[in-house]
Every structure is written in structure tokens, then in C-alpha cells.
Coordinates of C-alpha atoms and ligand atoms in Angstrom, one line a residue:
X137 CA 257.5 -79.5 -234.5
X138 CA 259.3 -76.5 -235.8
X139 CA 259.7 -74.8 -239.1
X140 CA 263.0 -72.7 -240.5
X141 CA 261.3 -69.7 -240.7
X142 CA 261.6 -66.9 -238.2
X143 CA 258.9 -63.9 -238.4
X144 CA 258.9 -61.1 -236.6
X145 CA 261.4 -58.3 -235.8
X146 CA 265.0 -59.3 -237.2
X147 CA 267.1 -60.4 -233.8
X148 CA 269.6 -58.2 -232.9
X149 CA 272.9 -58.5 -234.9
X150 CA 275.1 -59.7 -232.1
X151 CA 273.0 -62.5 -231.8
X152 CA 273.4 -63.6 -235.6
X153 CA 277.2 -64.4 -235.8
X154 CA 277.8 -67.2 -238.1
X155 CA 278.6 -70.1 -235.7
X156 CA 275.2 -69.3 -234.1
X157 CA 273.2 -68.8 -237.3
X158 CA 274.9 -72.4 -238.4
X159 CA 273.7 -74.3 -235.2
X160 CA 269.9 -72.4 -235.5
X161 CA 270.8 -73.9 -239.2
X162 CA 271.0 -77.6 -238.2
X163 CA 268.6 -77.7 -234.7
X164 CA 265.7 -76.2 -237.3
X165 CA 266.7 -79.4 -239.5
X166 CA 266.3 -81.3 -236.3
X167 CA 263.2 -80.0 -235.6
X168 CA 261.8 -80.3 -238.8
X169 CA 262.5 -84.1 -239.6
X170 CA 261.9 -85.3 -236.3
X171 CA 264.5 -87.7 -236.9
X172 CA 267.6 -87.3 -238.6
X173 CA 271.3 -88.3 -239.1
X174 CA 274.6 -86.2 -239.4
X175 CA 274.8 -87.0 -242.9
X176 CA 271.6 -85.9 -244.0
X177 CA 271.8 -82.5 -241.9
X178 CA 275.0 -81.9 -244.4
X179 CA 272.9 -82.6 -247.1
X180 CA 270.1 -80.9 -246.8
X181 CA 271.9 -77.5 -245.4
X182 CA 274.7 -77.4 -247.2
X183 CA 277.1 -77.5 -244.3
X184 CA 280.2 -79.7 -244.7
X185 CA 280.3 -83.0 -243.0
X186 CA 283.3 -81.7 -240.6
X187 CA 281.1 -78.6 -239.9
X188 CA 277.8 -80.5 -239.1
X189 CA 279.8 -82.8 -236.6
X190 CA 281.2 -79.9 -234.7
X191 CA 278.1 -78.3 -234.4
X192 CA 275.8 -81.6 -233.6
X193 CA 278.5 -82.3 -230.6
X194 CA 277.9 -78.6 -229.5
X195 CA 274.2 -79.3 -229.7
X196 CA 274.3 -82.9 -227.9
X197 CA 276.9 -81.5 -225.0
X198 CA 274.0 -78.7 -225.0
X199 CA 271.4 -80.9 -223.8
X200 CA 269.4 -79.7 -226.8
X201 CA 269.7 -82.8 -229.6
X202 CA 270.0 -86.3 -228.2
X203 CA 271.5 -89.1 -229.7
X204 CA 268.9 -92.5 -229.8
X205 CA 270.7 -95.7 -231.4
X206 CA 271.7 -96.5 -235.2
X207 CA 270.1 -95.9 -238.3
X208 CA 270.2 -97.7 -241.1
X209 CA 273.6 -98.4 -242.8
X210 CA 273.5 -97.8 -246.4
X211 CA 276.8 -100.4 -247.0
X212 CA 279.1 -99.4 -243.9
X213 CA 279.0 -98.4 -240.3
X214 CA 274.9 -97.8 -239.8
X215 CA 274.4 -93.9 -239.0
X216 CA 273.9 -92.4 -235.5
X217 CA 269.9 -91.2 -235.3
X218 CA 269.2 -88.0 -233.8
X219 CA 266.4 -86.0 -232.5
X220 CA 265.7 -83.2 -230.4
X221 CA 265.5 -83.5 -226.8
X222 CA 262.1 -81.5 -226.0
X223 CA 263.0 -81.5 -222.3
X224 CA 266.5 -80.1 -223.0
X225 CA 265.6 -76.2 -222.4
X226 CA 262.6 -75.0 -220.6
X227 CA 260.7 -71.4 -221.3
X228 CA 259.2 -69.5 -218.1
X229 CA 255.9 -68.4 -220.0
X230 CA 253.7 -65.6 -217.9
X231 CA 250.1 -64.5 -219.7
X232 CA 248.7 -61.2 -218.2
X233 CA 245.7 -60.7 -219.9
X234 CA 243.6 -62.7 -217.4
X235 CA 242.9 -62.7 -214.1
X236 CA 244.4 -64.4 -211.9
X237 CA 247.4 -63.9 -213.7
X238 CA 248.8 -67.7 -215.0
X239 CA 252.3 -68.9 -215.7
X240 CA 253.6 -72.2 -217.3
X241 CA 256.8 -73.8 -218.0
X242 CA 257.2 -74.7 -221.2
X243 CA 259.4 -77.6 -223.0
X244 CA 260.9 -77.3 -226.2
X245 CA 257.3 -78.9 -228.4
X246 CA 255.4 -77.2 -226.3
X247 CA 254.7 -79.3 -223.2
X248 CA 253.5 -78.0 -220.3
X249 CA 255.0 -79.7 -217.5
X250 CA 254.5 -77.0 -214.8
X251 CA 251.7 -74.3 -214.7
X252 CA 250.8 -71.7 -211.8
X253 CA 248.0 -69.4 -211.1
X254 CA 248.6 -66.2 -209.6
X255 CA 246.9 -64.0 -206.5
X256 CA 242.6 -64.0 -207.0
X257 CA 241.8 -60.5 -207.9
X258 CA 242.9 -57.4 -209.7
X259 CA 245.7 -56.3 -209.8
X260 CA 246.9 -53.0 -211.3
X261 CA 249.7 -50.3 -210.7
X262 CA 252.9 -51.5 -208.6
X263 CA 250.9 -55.0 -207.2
X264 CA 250.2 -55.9 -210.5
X265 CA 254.4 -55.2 -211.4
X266 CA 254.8 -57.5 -207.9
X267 CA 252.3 -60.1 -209.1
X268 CA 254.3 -60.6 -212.3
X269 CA 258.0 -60.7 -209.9
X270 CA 256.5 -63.7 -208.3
X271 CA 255.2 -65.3 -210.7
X272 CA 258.4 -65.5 -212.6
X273 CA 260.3 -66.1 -209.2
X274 CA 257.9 -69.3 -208.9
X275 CA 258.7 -70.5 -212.4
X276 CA 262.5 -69.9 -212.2
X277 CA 262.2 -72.0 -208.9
X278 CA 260.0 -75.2 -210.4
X279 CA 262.2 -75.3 -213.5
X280 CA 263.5 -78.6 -214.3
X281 CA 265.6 -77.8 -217.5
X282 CA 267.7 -74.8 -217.7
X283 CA 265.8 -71.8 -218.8
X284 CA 265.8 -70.5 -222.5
X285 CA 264.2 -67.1 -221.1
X286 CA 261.4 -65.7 -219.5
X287 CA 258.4 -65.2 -222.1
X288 CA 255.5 -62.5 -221.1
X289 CA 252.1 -61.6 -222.9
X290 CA 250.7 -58.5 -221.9
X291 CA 247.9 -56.1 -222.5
X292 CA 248.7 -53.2 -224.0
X293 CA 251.1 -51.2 -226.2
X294 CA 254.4 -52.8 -226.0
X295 CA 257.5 -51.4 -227.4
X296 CA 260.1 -53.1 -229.5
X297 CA 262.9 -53.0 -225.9
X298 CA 259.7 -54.9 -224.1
X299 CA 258.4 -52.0 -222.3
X300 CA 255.0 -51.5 -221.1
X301 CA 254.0 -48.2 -223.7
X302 CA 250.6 -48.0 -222.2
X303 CA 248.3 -50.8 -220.6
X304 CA 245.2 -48.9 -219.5
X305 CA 243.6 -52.6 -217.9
X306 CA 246.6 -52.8 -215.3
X307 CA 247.4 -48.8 -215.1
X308 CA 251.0 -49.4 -216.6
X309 CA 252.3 -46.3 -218.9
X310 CA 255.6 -46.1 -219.1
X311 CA 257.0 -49.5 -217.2
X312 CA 260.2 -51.1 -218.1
X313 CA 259.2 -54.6 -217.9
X314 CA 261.6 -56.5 -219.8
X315 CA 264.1 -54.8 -218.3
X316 CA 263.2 -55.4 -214.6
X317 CA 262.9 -58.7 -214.8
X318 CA 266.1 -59.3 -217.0
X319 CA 267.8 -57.6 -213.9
X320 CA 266.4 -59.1 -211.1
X321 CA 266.7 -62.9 -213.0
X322 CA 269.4 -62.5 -215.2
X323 CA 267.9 -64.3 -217.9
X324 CA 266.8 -63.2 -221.6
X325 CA 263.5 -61.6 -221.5
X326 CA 260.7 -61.2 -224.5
X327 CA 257.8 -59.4 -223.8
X328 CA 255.0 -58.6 -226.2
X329 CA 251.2 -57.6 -226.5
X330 CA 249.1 -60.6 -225.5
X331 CA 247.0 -60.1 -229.2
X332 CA 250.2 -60.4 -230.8
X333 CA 252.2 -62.9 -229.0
X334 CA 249.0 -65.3 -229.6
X335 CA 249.4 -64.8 -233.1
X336 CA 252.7 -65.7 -233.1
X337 CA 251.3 -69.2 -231.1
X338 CA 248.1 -69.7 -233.8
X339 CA 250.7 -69.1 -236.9
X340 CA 252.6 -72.1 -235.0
X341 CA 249.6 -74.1 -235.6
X342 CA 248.6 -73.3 -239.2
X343 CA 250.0 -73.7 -242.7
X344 CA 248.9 -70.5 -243.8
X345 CA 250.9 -66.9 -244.4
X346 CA 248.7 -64.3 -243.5
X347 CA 245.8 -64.6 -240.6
X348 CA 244.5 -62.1 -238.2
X349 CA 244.1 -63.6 -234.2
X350 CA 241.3 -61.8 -232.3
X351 CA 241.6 -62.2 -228.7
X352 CA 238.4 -61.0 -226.6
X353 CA 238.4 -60.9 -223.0
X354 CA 238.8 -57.9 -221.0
X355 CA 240.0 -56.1 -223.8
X356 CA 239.5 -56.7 -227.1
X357 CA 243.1 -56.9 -229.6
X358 CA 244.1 -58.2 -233.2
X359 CA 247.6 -59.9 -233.7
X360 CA 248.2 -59.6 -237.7
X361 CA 250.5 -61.7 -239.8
X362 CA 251.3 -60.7 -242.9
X363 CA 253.9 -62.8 -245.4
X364 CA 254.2 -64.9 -242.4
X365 CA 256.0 -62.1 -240.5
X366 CA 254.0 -60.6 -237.2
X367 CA 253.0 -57.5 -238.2
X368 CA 253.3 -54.6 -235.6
X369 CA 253.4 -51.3 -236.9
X370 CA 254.9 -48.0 -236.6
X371 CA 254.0 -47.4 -232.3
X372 CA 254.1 -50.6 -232.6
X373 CA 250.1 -51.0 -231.7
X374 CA 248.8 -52.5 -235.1
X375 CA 245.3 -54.3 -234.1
X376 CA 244.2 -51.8 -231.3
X377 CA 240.8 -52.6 -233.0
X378 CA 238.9 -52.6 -229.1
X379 CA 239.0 -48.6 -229.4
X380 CA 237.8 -48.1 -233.1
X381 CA 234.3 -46.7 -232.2
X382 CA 231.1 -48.5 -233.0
X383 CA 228.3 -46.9 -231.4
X384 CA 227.9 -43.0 -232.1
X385 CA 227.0 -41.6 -228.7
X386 CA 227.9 -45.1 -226.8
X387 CA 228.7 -45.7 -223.4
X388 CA 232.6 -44.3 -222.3
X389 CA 235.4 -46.8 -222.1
X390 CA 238.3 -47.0 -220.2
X391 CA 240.6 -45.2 -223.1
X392 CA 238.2 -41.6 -222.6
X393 CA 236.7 -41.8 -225.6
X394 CA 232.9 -43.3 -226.2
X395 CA 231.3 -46.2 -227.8
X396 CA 234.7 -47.9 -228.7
X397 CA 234.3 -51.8 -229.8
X398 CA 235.3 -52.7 -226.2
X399 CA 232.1 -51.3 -224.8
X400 CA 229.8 -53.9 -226.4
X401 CA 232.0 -56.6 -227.1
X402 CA 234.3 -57.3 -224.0
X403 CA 233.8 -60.3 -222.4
X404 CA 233.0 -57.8 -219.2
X405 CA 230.5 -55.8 -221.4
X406 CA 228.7 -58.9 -223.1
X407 CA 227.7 -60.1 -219.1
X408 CA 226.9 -56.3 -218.3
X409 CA 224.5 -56.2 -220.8
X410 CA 223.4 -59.8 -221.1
X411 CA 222.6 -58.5 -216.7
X412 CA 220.6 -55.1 -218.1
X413 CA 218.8 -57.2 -220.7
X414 CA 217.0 -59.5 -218.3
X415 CA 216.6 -57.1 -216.0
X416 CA 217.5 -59.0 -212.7
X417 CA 219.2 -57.3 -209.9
X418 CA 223.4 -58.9 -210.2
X419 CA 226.5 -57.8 -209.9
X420 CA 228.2 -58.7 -213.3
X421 CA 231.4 -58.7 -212.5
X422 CA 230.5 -61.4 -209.8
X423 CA 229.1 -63.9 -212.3
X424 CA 231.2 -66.2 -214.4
X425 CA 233.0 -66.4 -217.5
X426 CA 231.2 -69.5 -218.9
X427 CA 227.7 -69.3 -221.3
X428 CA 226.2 -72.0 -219.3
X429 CA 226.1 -70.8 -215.6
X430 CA 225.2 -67.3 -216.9
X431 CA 222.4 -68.9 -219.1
X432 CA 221.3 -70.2 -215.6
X433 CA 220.9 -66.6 -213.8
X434 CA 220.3 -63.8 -217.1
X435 CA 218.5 -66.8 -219.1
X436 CA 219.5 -67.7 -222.8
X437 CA 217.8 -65.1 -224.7
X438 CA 219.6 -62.2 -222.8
X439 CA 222.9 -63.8 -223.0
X440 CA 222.0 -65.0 -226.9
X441 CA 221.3 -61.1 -227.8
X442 CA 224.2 -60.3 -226.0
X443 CA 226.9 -62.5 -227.6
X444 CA 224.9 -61.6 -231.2
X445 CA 225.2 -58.3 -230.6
X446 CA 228.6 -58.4 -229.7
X447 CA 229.6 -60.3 -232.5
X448 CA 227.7 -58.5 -234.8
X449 CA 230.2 -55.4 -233.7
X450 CA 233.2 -57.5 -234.0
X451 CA 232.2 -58.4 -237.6
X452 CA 231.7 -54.8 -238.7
X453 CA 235.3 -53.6 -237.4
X454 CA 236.7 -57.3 -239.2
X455 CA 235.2 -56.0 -242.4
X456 CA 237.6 -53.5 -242.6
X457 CA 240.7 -55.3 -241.6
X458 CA 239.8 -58.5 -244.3
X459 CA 239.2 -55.4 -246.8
X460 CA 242.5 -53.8 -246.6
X461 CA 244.6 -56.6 -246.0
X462 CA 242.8 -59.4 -247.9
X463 CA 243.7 -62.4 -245.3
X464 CA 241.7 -64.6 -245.2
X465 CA 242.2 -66.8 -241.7
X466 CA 240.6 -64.9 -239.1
X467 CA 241.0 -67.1 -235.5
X468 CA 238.8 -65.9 -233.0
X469 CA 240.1 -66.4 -229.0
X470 CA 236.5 -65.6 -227.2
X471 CA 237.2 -66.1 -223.4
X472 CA 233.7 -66.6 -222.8
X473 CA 233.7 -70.4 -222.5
X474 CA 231.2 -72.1 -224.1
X475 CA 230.0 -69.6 -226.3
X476 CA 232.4 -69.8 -229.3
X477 CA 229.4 -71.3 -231.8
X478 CA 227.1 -67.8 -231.6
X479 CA 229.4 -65.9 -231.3
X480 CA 231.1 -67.1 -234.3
X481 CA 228.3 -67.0 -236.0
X482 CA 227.1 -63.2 -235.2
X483 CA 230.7 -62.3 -236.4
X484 CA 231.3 -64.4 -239.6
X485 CA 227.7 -63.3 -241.0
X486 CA 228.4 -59.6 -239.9
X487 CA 231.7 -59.5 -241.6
X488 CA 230.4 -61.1 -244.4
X489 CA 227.9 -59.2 -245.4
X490 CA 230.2 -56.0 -245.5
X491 CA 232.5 -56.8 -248.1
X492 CA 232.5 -57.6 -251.5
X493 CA 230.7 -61.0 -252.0
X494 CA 233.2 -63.4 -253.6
X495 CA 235.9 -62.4 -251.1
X496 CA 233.6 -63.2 -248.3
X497 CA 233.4 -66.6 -249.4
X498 CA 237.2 -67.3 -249.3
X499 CA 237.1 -65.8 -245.2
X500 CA 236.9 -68.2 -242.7
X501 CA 236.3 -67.7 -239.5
X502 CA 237.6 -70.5 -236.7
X503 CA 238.3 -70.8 -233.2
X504 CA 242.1 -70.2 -232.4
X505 CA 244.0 -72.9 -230.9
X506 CA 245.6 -73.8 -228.0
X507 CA 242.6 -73.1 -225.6
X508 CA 243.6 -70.8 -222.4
X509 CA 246.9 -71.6 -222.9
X510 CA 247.1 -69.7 -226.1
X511 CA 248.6 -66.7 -225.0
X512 CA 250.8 -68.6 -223.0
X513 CA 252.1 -70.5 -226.0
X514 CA 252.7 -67.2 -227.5
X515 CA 255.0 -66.1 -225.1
X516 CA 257.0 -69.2 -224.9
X517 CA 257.3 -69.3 -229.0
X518 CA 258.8 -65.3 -228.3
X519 CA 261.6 -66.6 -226.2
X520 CA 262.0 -69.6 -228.6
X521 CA 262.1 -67.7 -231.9
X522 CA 264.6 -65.2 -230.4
X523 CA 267.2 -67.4 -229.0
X524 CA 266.6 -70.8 -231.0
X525 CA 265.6 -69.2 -234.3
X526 CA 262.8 -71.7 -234.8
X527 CA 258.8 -71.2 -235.1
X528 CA 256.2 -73.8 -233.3
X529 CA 255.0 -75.7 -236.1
Ligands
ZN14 ZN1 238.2 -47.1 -225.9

């Protein structure tokens, strides 16, 4: 389901002419009942009856609302029943931020009907930029609903026109990504940080106003909304938390500097020293992303004191952020599968014991929703909110 309100950056004012902002107007309504008649969209928006119709036929010739049988008369000629055709539209959703690279399309409540997995490996530089054309080539192919846009989550700074600021994790400064693929598909194209389009997906999922998503995998990034409105700052890069530093003297990280969050906390880091800590001979990038094979080769008190330690970091830096902002709803997205409870753990204790006592006991730290697909969620609800005007709910 779907909510009225939009957060975010305001759309651009082209898009907001009145006839649109009335049919945004009465598909939300749609969205949010479920079902509904013409009547009571008049009602409950405002909009005359004469109005409603015209923009309920636009909507149904659309593909977007359909119409499913009579309702229940109230004395004479029983009301048509409406209700949104999920499979009207589809979104080309691409997520970046693991490897292989994975794309979805997605329907209108957030079905997945379609889902690919890109090239094994990594991919960086002008292969990466190809990876990401074929991906979207693949998804504009399977679609079985005309596209709504292509949606992509990305590491990395992103500006407001979708391009690629900085992405030190696929050696992207500079790249015009929205703006490629808009050309070469000729289709409206969102692009956003992957921390900050899964926010956009967990505020979807929860009735809440302000909450903090922590994504940890190769990186390490914090999607903030405030007043239920993403927050993104002035670069925009608000919750580049990986890079605050943690450890005085620490190992160096991929941004130059030393002992930066990322360095004990990425998913890549944990296994690195979950490797050192037992003190076998393996490559850690060849192991695996999930607790209980690596419990097999490093054994569970290297990967325990790993994960602890980790979270324990992770806590410290959320300290700050639950200090100046007061929210409350942290969501946690730990790619390390299997390993949410200790790690959870390390960083709700951590956290807690850092600020001032009776605030800690309003924080709650959970597991974000939407499993793997999170980020991919994030991106379709992007293309969604820009060109429908509706929020997942
Ligand atoms: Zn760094």
C-alpha cells in the first residue's frame, strides 16, 4: 500500500501542474483504501464529482486503476468499485552496492516478478558503467508492463541531477549516470546513494517519522529521515558515517585516511579479521558472506570477536547520530547473513551506553526490512515517488 505523503527533494515544477497533481491526488486515495468508489474519492479529496470522473477514466485508460464490479448501492444505481492495478506500471530497479550487481522489476505494491544477477566479480571504472548498461538493457527487455523509470542505488556520493559525485568502491568520480542511461533508454531515471534509497524503502515499511537505516557491506552508510523527509544534506552526503575515524593510528582505508569505521566494521574487514584472529592461513575475500560457513573455517570465537568488535564501533559512531538528532528507529541492514543477533547486540549495548540513560531506553535497534532486496526496493520507491507521487506504505 501507499501513503499521500511524498519526502524527499520537492519534484521539479514542470512536473507539478495541476491536472497531474489532481491525478497523484486521487491514485494516492486509491492506494491508500485499497478499494474505493468515484464518490468517495470526491469526498475524501475535495475534487468535484465531474473532476474525479475525468481523472478516474484517465487513470483506468492508463492501465494504472482498474475497475472490479459494483459496490454497494446506497438507494440507486450500486457504485462502480475500484482499485489499483499493481501490474499496471513496472519499475526497472538496479542495486550496485553488491557484487554481482542485481536488478529486479518491480510492480506497482512492490512485487517482484522479474529479478537478474549481473557478471561474477568486480567491477569498477568503465566495466562497472557497462555492467550497469546491461543490466538495465535486460530489464527494459523482460518488462511486462510499461516502464515507470529506471531506479538505481549506488555507492557513493550522489548528486541531486543523479550523478556519480564520488564512489571510491567502483572508482566512479565524476560520472553522469542518470544522464547516460536516460539517453541511451529514453526513459525517466532516479538515481541515489544505496544508504539513502534504502531508507526511503524501510520508511515504506514503518509508521514512524524520523529513523536512521545503516547499511553494512562493503562500505558502511546511514540513510537519515527526518520529519519523514529523506534527509541528504548540503554535498548531498549526510550519513558518510564509514569514514568518521574510530581507531587512532588504525589500519588505512580506501578514502586515504586511517582507522575510519569502515576498517573494522565492513563486512570485508569483519572476515579479515575474524581470518587474523584464528590465525589460519585463507584468503578472506575468498570465503563467504554467511556466519555459518565462516564459523566452519575461522571457528566461532574469532568470528564472535569479530562481529562484537565491529558492532561495538558501529555503536560508538550511532551514539552521536541518536544524540544530535534524537531518532529513535535505528534499522540495521548487516550483509553478513546470519549474523544480525550479535551483531545487533554489540551495537545496541555500545550505543547505549554512550548517551544519556533515559534516551537510551527509547532507541531501538532492529533489522531493516526487505532482506537483500532492500536496496532494491529503495530504488523502485525513487522512481515511484517522482513520477506517481506516492510512498511504499
Ligand atoms: Zn575512510
Amino acid at each position: 500500500m501507499f501513503i499521500e505523503q511524498t519526502i524527499g527533494v520537492a519534484p521539479k515544477a514542470t512536473k507539478y501542474d495541476g491536472r497531474r497533481r489532481n491525478l497523484q491526488l486521487a491514485l494516492q486515495h486509491v492506494y491508500r483504501e485499497g478499494l474505493t468508489t468515484r464518490a468517495e474519492i470526491s469526498r475524501l479529496t475535495g475534487l468535484t464529482r465531474a473532476t474525479v470522473s475525468d481523472l478516474v477514466a484517465e487513470l483506468v485508460t492508463g492501465g494504472l486503476v482498474k475497475e472490479v464490479g459494483p459496490g454497494t448501492s446506497s438507494g440507486g444505481k450500486p457504485p462502480t468499485l475500484l482499485e489499483l492495478d499493481p501490474t499496471g506500471r513496472q519499475i526497472a530497479a538496479i542495486d550496485l552496492s553488491r557484487r554481482p550487481f542485481r536488478g529486479a522489476l518491480v510492480d506497482l505494491q512492490g512485487g517482484i516478478p522479474h529479478r537478474i544477477t549481473g557478471r561474477r566479480g568486480s567491477r569498477r571504472g568503465a566495466s562497472a558503467l557497462r555492467e550497469v548498461f546491461a543490466l538495465a538493457e535486460a530489464l527494459v527487455e523482460r518488462s511486462s508492463a510499461p516502464l515507470l523509470g529506471i531506479g538505481i542505488g549506488t555507492p557513493g556520493i550522489v548528486d541531486l541531477d543523479g550523478s556519480v559525485a564520488e564512489a571510491a568502491n567502483l572508482d566512479w568520480h565524476g560520472v553522469q549516470l542518470a544522464r547516460e542511461i536516460a539517453e541511451r533508454f529514453d526513459l525517466p531515471v532516479e538515481v541515489a546513494n544505496d544508504a539513502h534509497a534504502a531508507a526511503l524503502a524501510e520508511f515504506g515499511s514503518r509508521p514512524v517519522v524520523n529513523l536512521a537505516l545503516v547499511k553494512v557491506g562493503i562500505g558502511i552508510g546511514a540513510g537519515i529521515v527526518v520529519n519523514g523527509e529523506l534527509y541528504r544534506g548540503d554535498r548531498p552526503a549526510a550519513g558518510e558515517i564509514g569514514h568518521i575515524r574510530v581507531v587512532e593510528g588504525g589500519a588505512r582505508c580506501t578514502c586515504g585516511n586511517t582507522g575510519c569505521l569502515e576498517t573494522v566494521a565492513s563486512v570485508p574487514n569483519i572476515i579479515r579479521r575474524a581470518v587474523s584472529l584464528a590465525g589460519i592461513d585463507a584468503s578472506a575475500e575468498s570465503l563467504p558472506w554467511r556466519a555459518s560457513e565462516l564459523e566452519a573455517t575461522v571457528g566461532g570465537d574469532a568470528l564472535g570477536e569479530a562481529i562484537a568488535t565491529a558492532g561495538r564501533h558501529l555503536g560508538a559512531v550511532l551514539a552521536h547520530l541518536v544524540a544530535i538528532l534524537d531518532v529513535h528507529r535505528i534499522a540495521i541492514a548487516f550483509e553478513l547473513e546470519g549474523a544480525d543477533q550479535p551483531f545487533l547486540e554489540a551495537v545496541g549495548s555500545a550505543l547505549a551506553a554512550r548517551i544519556l540513560p533515559s534516551l537510551a531506553s527509547l532507541v531501538e535497534v532492529s533489522v531493516a526490512t526487505h532482506g537483500p532486496d532492500l536496496v532494491l526496493a529503495g530504488a523502485a520507491a525513487l522512481v515511484l515517488r517522482e513520477q506517481l507521487g506516492v510512498v511504499w506504505q
